[in-house]
Amino acid sequence: LAGAKNQHAAAAAPARHASAAEPTDLKDQGIMRDIDLWAASRARAHTVLDRCSSSSVCLRLRSGAVLAALEHALALVDADDAPSSWLLLAQAHLAMGSVSAVRSACVAAAARGADIAQFSSELNTYLETWIDHPARLGFLFPEGAHREGRGERHSRLAARGLRHDGCYAATPAVSIAWSIFLDRGATGVPRGVVLYFHGNGENADFLQPLAHQFHQMALALMVVEFRGYGNSSRATPLLSTLCTDAEPLVLSDALDEALRQASLPKATPVICFGRSLGGHVAVHIAAIGGSLFANRVRPCALVLDSATASVRNWTRVAPPGSKAQGPPIPGGVSMVGLLENMQKLSGMTVPLLVLHGSADAIVPPFQAKLLYDASAAPEDSKHLLLFPGCGHNDLAHHPKYWPSVARFVEGTLAPLTQGR
């Protein structure tokens, strides 16, 4: 799906997910920390939305308006703190693909007297037998994914203040690495930062040569790893944690701290950029950061390179021998927001650039059209570019690729940076 051959790894069965009916174990995994992360978002949603009810959340979940459903569920919890409201919030988080937040909401509901045994059991079954099935993980995160250490060139860049590396805590046991590449030359202070989420065969060191292209646009490049990649914790990459691991960037001060370490202003405009598998994370972060309940980062644009719109009923990414629809989704939710971007984009007006190769044999070009059509951005601020003859991994070599990105960046940032 993201640049590797379809190799179904014969991996051992994944470790069992802790049940939300076991609050002690869940607290050890940082559940209470997750509840705190979303606290400011709940309060903000409550102040902005006047009328919220359980029916308003359910209606939006049924219609696929997952961002609106999450906003209303957050406001409802902050308003009444009822166990039923926390269970609705768990369903809304599941529709968004925020699995860690689902567990947090379940623990909060149980603490208020709700019976979550069935929901927890269904959640664990769904994650183990479908979302994190070993064959699926072997396809999405192939063996031999880039783990190269930082070499001599990294040392030279770091010594000159052109590369800054750090990490943030995704969970108490897992840290996610990031690298910021700067150009202290003629362009001066960057007018924006590209928050880049890479494909499944890449890492920050692999993408270092791309930094020059963004520097030509007066942008800094910040590459965020997956767990198990690059200099992140050597934890097993999971589809269930793909989006959750990036959420501290917008729900805590993780991104602010990274910018501070690189001596970049806190108010630096952010462009979310996702390539291939990383496109799912870019959409997720732009959705959370761009909606009314985000309390820190507000991405000003979204770029998707060779990304997927939806894998529902796409048998290529289904575990071998499984039914296309998978086991029942917990809580009656119609869709889990993992590898699913259309419903998120339908609630987002952020400017969008979709780049795709017409000969992409891994993610078919029709997926790019689905992304474009799903976006709620105004017609004059969303763009779809198909590059003739390009496949999945050679798109950036097309002579019109980087000029197209530069034009989009200019049109997006120029109104924001006038007078700076």
Short mmCIF file of C-alpha atoms in Angstrom, two decimals:
data_model
loop_
_atom_site.label_atom_id
_atom_site.label_comp_id
_atom_site.label_asym_id
_atom_site.label_seq_id
_atom_site.Cartn_x
_atom_site.Cartn_y
_atom_site.Cartn_z
CA LEU A 1 0.00 0.00 0.00
CA ALA A 2 2.86 2.41 0.63
CA GLY A 3 5.73 1.56 -1.64
CA ALA A 4 6.68 -2.00 -0.68
CA LYS A 5 5.93 -5.30 -2.34
CA ASN A 6 2.94 -7.19 -1.05
CA GLN A 7 4.80 -9.45 1.34
CA HIS A 8 2.45 -11.06 3.85
CA ALA A 9 4.83 -11.64 6.74
CA ALA A 10 4.36 -14.90 8.60
CA ALA A 11 4.63 -13.05 11.86
CA ALA A 12 3.66 -14.36 15.23
CA ALA A 13 0.23 -13.38 16.48
CA PRO A 14 0.29 -9.84 17.90
CA ALA A 15 0.23 -9.29 21.62
CA ARG A 16 -3.28 -9.13 23.01
CA HIS A 17 -4.71 -5.68 23.53
CA ALA A 18 -5.54 -4.85 27.10
CA SER A 19 -9.24 -4.86 27.76
CA ALA A 20 -10.89 -1.61 28.72
CA ALA A 21 -12.46 -3.58 31.57
CA GLU A 22 -9.03 -3.71 33.24
CA PRO A 23 -8.48 -0.13 34.47
CA THR A 24 -5.28 -0.89 36.37
CA ASP A 25 -3.50 -2.21 33.28
CA LEU A 26 -4.88 0.56 31.14
CA LYS A 27 -3.63 3.24 33.52
CA ASP A 28 -0.19 1.71 33.17
CA GLN A 29 -0.46 2.28 29.42
CA GLY A 30 -1.15 5.98 29.88
CA ILE A 31 -4.94 5.94 29.67
CA MET A 32 -5.37 8.67 32.25
CA ARG A 33 -2.78 10.73 30.38
CA ASP A 34 -4.89 10.42 27.22
CA ILE A 35 -7.95 11.64 29.09
CA ASP A 36 -5.98 14.68 30.18
CA LEU A 37 -4.74 15.31 26.62
CA TRP A 38 -8.29 15.66 25.33
CA ALA A 39 -9.52 17.71 28.33
CA ALA A 40 -8.88 21.12 26.76
CA SER A 41 -10.53 19.96 23.54
CA ARG A 42 -13.67 18.93 25.44
CA ALA A 43 -13.87 22.27 27.21
CA ARG A 44 -13.34 24.23 24.01
CA ALA A 45 -15.98 22.24 22.12
CA HIS A 46 -18.42 22.85 24.98
CA THR A 47 -17.94 26.61 24.81
CA VAL A 48 -18.39 26.75 21.03
CA LEU A 49 -21.30 24.36 20.53
CA ASP A 50 -24.54 25.53 22.10
CA ARG A 51 -26.76 22.46 21.75
CA CYS A 52 -25.42 18.92 21.96
CA SER A 53 -27.25 15.71 22.70
CA SER A 54 -26.78 11.99 22.36
CA SER A 55 -29.07 12.03 19.35
CA SER A 56 -26.95 14.70 17.64
CA VAL A 57 -23.85 12.53 18.07
CA CYS A 58 -25.59 9.39 16.81
CA LEU A 59 -27.06 11.21 13.83
CA ARG A 60 -23.65 12.46 12.75
CA LEU A 61 -22.04 9.07 13.23
CA ARG A 62 -24.70 7.43 11.05
CA SER A 63 -24.27 10.05 8.33
CA GLY A 64 -20.49 9.72 8.28
CA ALA A 65 -19.86 13.23 9.62
CA VAL A 66 -17.14 11.91 11.92
CA LEU A 67 -15.53 15.26 12.77
CA ALA A 68 -18.85 16.82 13.71
CA ALA A 69 -19.75 13.71 15.72
CA LEU A 70 -16.49 13.97 17.68
CA GLU A 71 -16.98 17.68 18.31
CA HIS A 72 -20.49 17.10 19.65
CA ALA A 73 -19.42 14.10 21.75
CA LEU A 74 -16.57 16.10 23.32
CA ALA A 75 -18.95 18.94 24.18
CA LEU A 76 -21.54 16.52 25.58
CA VAL A 77 -19.01 14.90 27.91
CA ASP A 78 -17.83 18.26 29.19
CA ALA A 79 -21.43 19.34 29.75
CA ASP A 80 -22.84 16.37 31.70
CA ASP A 81 -19.98 13.89 32.42
CA ALA A 82 -22.49 11.01 32.20
CA PRO A 83 -21.33 7.42 31.56
CA SER A 84 -23.52 7.22 28.45
CA SER A 85 -21.85 10.34 27.09
CA TRP A 86 -18.41 8.83 27.59
CA LEU A 87 -19.51 5.72 25.67
CA LEU A 88 -20.71 7.91 22.82
CA LEU A 89 -17.34 9.64 22.89
CA ALA A 90 -15.66 6.24 22.61
CA GLN A 91 -17.73 5.52 19.50
CA ALA A 92 -16.85 8.90 17.99
CA HIS A 93 -13.14 8.36 18.64
CA LEU A 94 -13.40 4.92 17.03
CA ALA A 95 -14.99 6.43 13.93
CA MET A 96 -12.00 8.78 13.77
CA GLY A 97 -9.44 6.00 14.28
CA SER A 98 -8.17 7.30 17.64
CA VAL A 99 -7.88 3.89 19.29
CA SER A 100 -6.02 5.07 22.38
CA ALA A 101 -8.69 7.70 22.99
CA VAL A 102 -11.36 5.00 22.63
CA ARG A 103 -9.81 3.12 25.54
CA SER A 104 -9.57 6.32 27.57
CA ALA A 105 -13.25 7.05 27.10
CA CYS A 106 -14.15 3.46 28.04
CA VAL A 107 -12.20 3.72 31.28
CA ALA A 108 -13.93 7.01 32.08
CA ALA A 109 -17.33 5.44 31.36
CA ALA A 110 -16.55 2.43 33.58
CA ALA A 111 -15.43 4.74 36.39
CA ARG A 112 -18.87 6.34 36.22
CA GLY A 113 -20.72 3.03 36.42
CA ALA A 114 -21.10 1.97 32.78
CA ASP A 115 -20.85 -1.69 31.81
CA ILE A 116 -18.19 -1.75 29.11
CA ALA A 117 -17.45 -5.49 29.05
CA GLN A 118 -19.13 -6.19 25.71
CA PHE A 119 -17.73 -3.10 24.02
CA SER A 120 -14.22 -3.91 25.27
CA SER A 121 -14.44 -7.52 24.14
CA GLU A 122 -15.67 -6.50 20.68
CA LEU A 123 -12.93 -3.87 20.43
CA ASN A 124 -10.16 -6.32 21.28
CA THR A 125 -11.50 -8.89 18.83
CA TYR A 126 -11.79 -6.31 16.06
CA LEU A 127 -8.26 -5.03 16.60
CA GLU A 128 -6.60 -8.44 16.86
CA THR A 129 -8.41 -10.29 14.09
CA TRP A 130 -8.81 -7.46 11.60
CA ILE A 131 -7.01 -4.14 12.14
CA ASP A 132 -3.75 -5.60 13.48
CA HIS A 133 -3.91 -8.97 11.76
CA PRO A 134 -0.29 -10.18 11.21
CA ALA A 135 -0.75 -10.46 7.44
CA ARG A 136 -2.05 -6.90 7.21
CA LEU A 137 0.83 -5.60 9.33
CA GLY A 138 3.32 -7.50 7.19
CA PHE A 139 1.88 -5.77 4.14
CA LEU A 140 1.72 -2.26 5.61
CA PHE A 141 4.98 -2.41 7.58
CA PRO A 142 7.30 -4.78 5.70
CA GLU A 143 10.35 -6.40 7.22
CA GLY A 144 13.54 -4.37 6.81
CA ALA A 145 11.84 -0.98 7.14
CA HIS A 146 14.42 1.79 7.38
CA ARG A 147 16.21 1.91 10.71
CA GLU A 148 19.52 3.40 9.60
CA GLY A 149 21.44 5.24 12.30
CA ARG A 150 22.47 8.83 11.98
CA GLY A 151 25.57 8.99 9.84
CA GLU A 152 28.40 11.42 9.21
CA ARG A 153 26.26 13.80 7.15
CA HIS A 154 23.79 14.04 10.04
CA SER A 155 26.62 15.01 12.39
CA ARG A 156 27.79 17.75 10.05
CA LEU A 157 24.29 19.18 9.66
CA ALA A 158 23.66 19.06 13.41
CA ALA A 159 26.99 20.79 14.14
CA ARG A 160 25.99 23.63 11.79
CA GLY A 161 22.53 23.94 13.35
CA LEU A 162 20.83 22.71 10.18
CA ARG A 163 19.31 19.57 11.67
CA HIS A 164 17.59 19.16 15.00
CA ASP A 165 16.42 15.78 16.33
CA GLY A 166 14.16 14.92 19.21
CA CYS A 167 11.22 12.82 20.27
CA TYR A 168 7.93 13.03 22.13
CA ALA A 169 6.04 10.47 24.19
CA ALA A 170 3.22 8.79 22.28
CA THR A 171 2.65 6.53 25.29
CA PRO A 172 4.65 6.14 28.50
CA ALA A 173 6.52 3.26 26.80
CA VAL A 174 6.79 4.54 23.20
CA SER A 175 8.57 7.63 21.95
CA ILE A 176 8.21 8.98 18.42
CA ALA A 177 11.25 10.55 16.77
CA TRP A 178 11.24 13.70 14.68
CA SER A 179 13.89 15.57 12.68
CA ILE A 180 13.80 19.21 11.57
CA PHE A 181 15.92 20.29 8.58
CA LEU A 182 16.71 24.00 8.30
CA ASP A 183 18.32 26.32 5.78
CA ARG A 184 20.09 29.22 7.48
CA GLY A 185 21.13 30.69 4.13
CA ALA A 186 19.65 33.35 1.91
CA THR A 187 16.02 32.49 2.65
CA GLY A 188 16.36 33.59 6.29
CA VAL A 189 13.71 32.57 8.83
CA PRO A 190 11.38 29.95 7.32
CA ARG A 191 7.90 31.24 6.58
CA GLY A 192 6.41 27.84 7.37
CA VAL A 193 7.18 24.28 8.38
CA VAL A 194 6.21 21.13 6.48
CA LEU A 195 5.03 18.44 8.89
CA TYR A 196 5.96 15.39 6.81
CA PHE A 197 4.64 11.86 7.38
CA HIS A 198 6.54 9.38 5.23
CA GLY A 199 5.73 6.10 3.49
CA ASN A 200 6.31 2.66 4.91
CA GLY A 201 9.77 2.23 3.36
CA GLU A 202 11.24 5.56 4.46
CA ASN A 203 12.51 7.44 7.49
CA ALA A 204 14.00 10.85 8.28
CA ASP A 205 17.51 9.98 7.10
CA PHE A 206 16.10 8.61 3.84
CA LEU A 207 14.19 11.85 3.24
CA GLN A 208 17.00 14.23 4.11
CA PRO A 209 17.69 15.07 0.42
CA LEU A 210 14.11 16.37 0.08
CA ALA A 211 14.85 19.18 2.52
CA HIS A 212 16.52 21.26 -0.19
CA GLN A 213 13.34 21.32 -2.25
CA PHE A 214 11.35 22.74 0.66
CA HIS A 215 14.15 25.17 1.55
CA GLN A 216 13.76 26.62 -1.97
CA MET A 217 10.22 27.52 -0.91
CA ALA A 218 11.50 29.11 2.33
CA LEU A 219 10.09 26.21 4.36
CA ALA A 220 11.59 24.10 7.11
CA LEU A 221 11.03 20.35 6.91
CA MET A 222 9.98 18.34 9.96
CA VAL A 223 9.83 14.58 9.40
CA VAL A 224 7.85 12.58 11.95
CA GLU A 225 8.58 8.85 12.19
CA PHE A 226 6.33 5.86 12.87
CA ARG A 227 6.96 3.70 15.93
CA GLY A 228 9.62 1.14 15.09
CA TYR A 229 11.09 3.41 12.39
CA GLY A 230 14.27 5.47 12.38
CA ASN A 231 15.06 6.65 15.89
CA SER A 232 11.61 6.02 17.36
CA SER A 233 11.15 3.35 20.01
CA ARG A 234 11.71 -0.12 18.59
CA ALA A 235 8.10 -1.06 19.23
CA THR A 236 6.19 -3.11 16.68
CA PRO A 237 4.38 -0.84 14.20
CA LEU A 238 0.61 -1.33 14.39
CA LEU A 239 -2.19 0.00 12.26
CA SER A 240 -4.20 0.65 15.43
CA THR A 241 -1.54 3.09 16.67
CA LEU A 242 -0.72 4.74 13.33
CA CYS A 243 -2.84 7.86 13.91
CA THR A 244 -2.87 7.79 17.70
CA ASP A 245 0.93 8.05 17.91
CA ALA A 246 0.85 11.41 16.11
CA GLU A 247 -1.95 13.00 18.17
CA PRO A 248 0.33 14.53 20.86
CA LEU A 249 1.62 16.86 18.13
CA VAL A 250 -1.69 18.73 18.23
CA LEU A 251 -3.11 17.76 21.64
CA SER A 252 -0.03 18.58 23.71
CA ASP A 253 2.94 20.91 23.33
CA ALA A 254 5.02 18.34 21.39
CA LEU A 255 5.12 20.35 18.17
CA ASP A 256 5.63 23.64 19.99
CA GLU A 257 8.60 22.13 21.82
CA ALA A 258 10.11 20.80 18.60
CA LEU A 259 9.85 24.21 16.97
CA ARG A 260 11.42 25.80 20.04
CA GLN A 261 14.38 23.43 19.90
CA ALA A 262 14.93 24.44 16.28
CA SER A 263 14.61 28.16 17.19
CA LEU A 264 11.46 28.51 15.09
CA PRO A 265 8.59 30.79 16.19
CA LYS A 266 5.70 29.06 17.92
CA ALA A 267 3.27 30.63 15.45
CA THR A 268 5.06 29.23 12.37
CA PRO A 269 2.42 28.14 9.82
CA VAL A 270 2.17 24.36 9.47
CA ILE A 271 1.60 22.43 6.23
CA CYS A 272 0.71 18.76 6.73
CA PHE A 273 2.30 16.59 4.05
CA GLY A 274 1.59 12.86 3.79
CA ARG A 275 3.14 10.44 1.34
CA SER A 276 1.52 7.06 0.74
CA LEU A 277 0.85 5.41 4.14
CA GLY A 278 1.79 8.69 5.82
CA GLY A 279 -1.14 10.33 4.07
CA HIS A 280 -3.49 8.74 6.61
CA VAL A 281 -1.59 10.40 9.46
CA ALA A 282 -1.43 13.75 7.67
CA VAL A 283 -5.20 13.78 7.12
CA HIS A 284 -5.82 12.76 10.74
CA ILE A 285 -3.59 15.48 12.18
CA ALA A 286 -4.99 18.13 9.83
CA ALA A 287 -8.51 17.06 10.85
CA ILE A 288 -7.83 17.32 14.57
CA GLY A 289 -5.67 20.41 14.31
CA GLY A 290 -7.97 22.20 11.92
CA SER A 291 -11.29 21.77 13.68
CA LEU A 292 -12.84 23.86 16.41
CA PHE A 293 -11.72 21.64 19.27
CA ALA A 294 -7.97 21.82 18.49
CA ASN A 295 -6.26 23.79 21.22
CA ARG A 296 -2.83 24.37 19.75
CA VAL A 297 -1.85 23.61 16.16
CA ARG A 298 -3.97 24.70 13.22
CA PRO A 299 -2.53 23.40 9.92
CA CYS A 300 -2.98 25.86 7.09
CA ALA A 301 -2.74 23.36 4.22
CA LEU A 302 -2.67 19.65 3.40
CA VAL A 303 -0.64 17.90 0.68
CA LEU A 304 -1.21 14.23 -0.17
CA ASP A 305 1.24 12.31 -2.38
CA SER A 306 0.17 8.86 -3.63
CA ALA A 307 -2.27 8.57 -0.74
CA THR A 308 -5.32 6.39 -0.21
CA ALA A 309 -8.87 7.62 0.19
CA SER A 310 -10.54 4.44 1.41
CA VAL A 311 -9.82 0.72 1.63
CA ARG A 312 -13.35 -0.38 2.44
CA ASN A 313 -14.02 -3.59 0.50
CA TRP A 314 -10.59 -3.26 -1.12
CA THR A 315 -9.57 -6.91 -0.92
CA ARG A 316 -5.93 -6.19 -1.64
CA VAL A 317 -5.37 -4.94 1.90
CA ALA A 318 -7.62 -7.50 3.58
CA PRO A 319 -5.91 -10.37 5.41
CA PRO A 320 -5.73 -13.50 3.22
CA GLY A 321 -8.70 -15.80 3.66
CA SER A 322 -10.74 -13.24 5.57
CA LYS A 323 -14.13 -11.84 4.74
CA ALA A 324 -13.94 -8.45 3.06
CA GLN A 325 -16.13 -6.75 5.66
CA GLY A 326 -14.30 -8.07 8.74
CA PRO A 327 -15.78 -8.80 12.18
CA PRO A 328 -18.50 -6.60 13.71
CA ILE A 329 -17.33 -3.11 14.59
CA PRO A 330 -17.71 -2.33 18.32
CA GLY A 331 -20.57 -0.16 19.49
CA GLY A 332 -22.45 -0.28 16.21
CA VAL A 333 -20.09 2.20 14.55
CA SER A 334 -20.39 1.95 10.77
CA MET A 335 -16.71 2.55 10.04
CA VAL A 336 -13.38 2.76 11.86
CA GLY A 337 -11.29 5.73 10.75
CA LEU A 338 -8.10 3.79 9.95
CA LEU A 339 -7.06 3.75 6.29
CA GLU A 340 -10.27 5.75 5.76
CA ASN A 341 -9.91 9.44 4.88
CA MET A 342 -13.01 10.46 2.96
CA GLN A 343 -15.24 11.05 5.97
CA LYS A 344 -12.57 13.15 7.65
CA LEU A 345 -11.95 15.25 4.54
CA SER A 346 -15.68 15.84 4.15
CA GLY A 347 -15.56 17.94 7.32
CA MET A 348 -12.38 19.85 6.45
CA THR A 349 -12.06 23.13 4.53
CA VAL A 350 -8.26 23.31 4.71
CA PRO A 351 -6.62 23.95 1.29
CA LEU A 352 -5.73 20.62 -0.32
CA LEU A 353 -3.25 19.46 -2.97
CA VAL A 354 -3.53 15.84 -4.18
CA LEU A 355 -0.61 14.46 -6.21
CA HIS A 356 -0.75 11.04 -7.86
CA GLY A 357 0.81 9.05 -10.67
CA SER A 358 -1.44 7.89 -13.49
CA ALA A 359 0.47 4.57 -13.60
CA ASP A 360 0.44 3.91 -9.84
CA ALA A 361 -0.01 0.15 -9.52
CA ILE A 362 -0.01 0.15 -5.70
CA VAL A 363 -2.62 2.83 -4.94
CA PRO A 364 -4.85 3.16 -8.04
CA PRO A 365 -5.32 6.71 -9.38
CA PHE A 366 -9.08 6.62 -8.72
CA GLN A 367 -8.20 6.93 -5.03
CA ALA A 368 -6.80 10.41 -5.71
CA LYS A 369 -10.09 11.50 -7.28
CA LEU A 370 -11.96 10.20 -4.23
CA LEU A 371 -9.73 12.30 -1.95
CA TYR A 372 -10.30 15.40 -4.05
CA ASP A 373 -14.06 14.93 -4.30
CA ALA A 374 -14.42 14.22 -0.57
CA SER A 375 -12.71 17.42 0.55
CA ALA A 376 -14.98 20.24 1.74
CA ALA A 377 -12.38 22.84 0.74
CA PRO A 378 -13.62 25.54 -1.67
CA GLU A 379 -13.10 24.65 -5.32
CA ASP A 380 -10.45 27.33 -5.77
CA SER A 381 -8.34 26.00 -2.88
CA LYS A 382 -8.26 22.29 -3.66
CA HIS A 383 -6.28 20.79 -6.52
CA LEU A 384 -5.81 17.36 -8.07
CA LEU A 385 -2.75 16.68 -10.26
CA LEU A 386 -2.23 13.37 -12.04
CA PHE A 387 1.27 12.91 -13.47
CA PRO A 388 1.27 10.86 -16.70
CA GLY A 389 3.36 7.70 -16.64
CA CYS A 390 4.40 8.04 -12.99
CA GLY A 391 4.07 5.19 -10.54
CA HIS A 392 3.96 5.05 -6.77
CA ASN A 393 7.58 5.76 -5.89
CA ASP A 394 8.85 8.01 -8.69
CA LEU A 395 6.35 10.85 -8.52
CA ALA A 396 8.80 13.40 -7.09
CA HIS A 397 11.10 12.90 -10.09
CA HIS A 398 8.56 14.34 -12.51
CA PRO A 399 9.77 17.79 -13.69
CA LYS A 400 6.46 19.43 -12.78
CA TYR A 401 6.14 17.89 -9.30
CA TRP A 402 8.10 20.40 -7.22
CA PRO A 403 6.96 23.48 -9.19
CA SER A 404 3.38 22.36 -8.56
CA VAL A 405 4.04 22.04 -4.83
CA ALA A 406 5.73 25.46 -4.81
CA ARG A 407 2.76 27.15 -6.50
CA PHE A 408 0.36 25.61 -4.00
CA VAL A 409 2.55 26.67 -1.08
CA GLU A 410 2.82 30.21 -2.42
CA GLY A 411 -0.91 30.52 -2.90
CA THR A 412 -1.56 29.20 0.61
CA LEU A 413 1.13 31.02 2.60
CA ALA A 414 1.25 34.37 0.83
CA PRO A 415 -1.90 35.72 2.55
CA LEU A 416 -0.64 34.44 5.92
CA THR A 417 2.89 35.82 5.75
CA GLN A 418 2.32 39.25 4.26
CA GLY A 419 4.01 41.85 6.41
CA ARG A 420 6.24 39.38 8.21
#
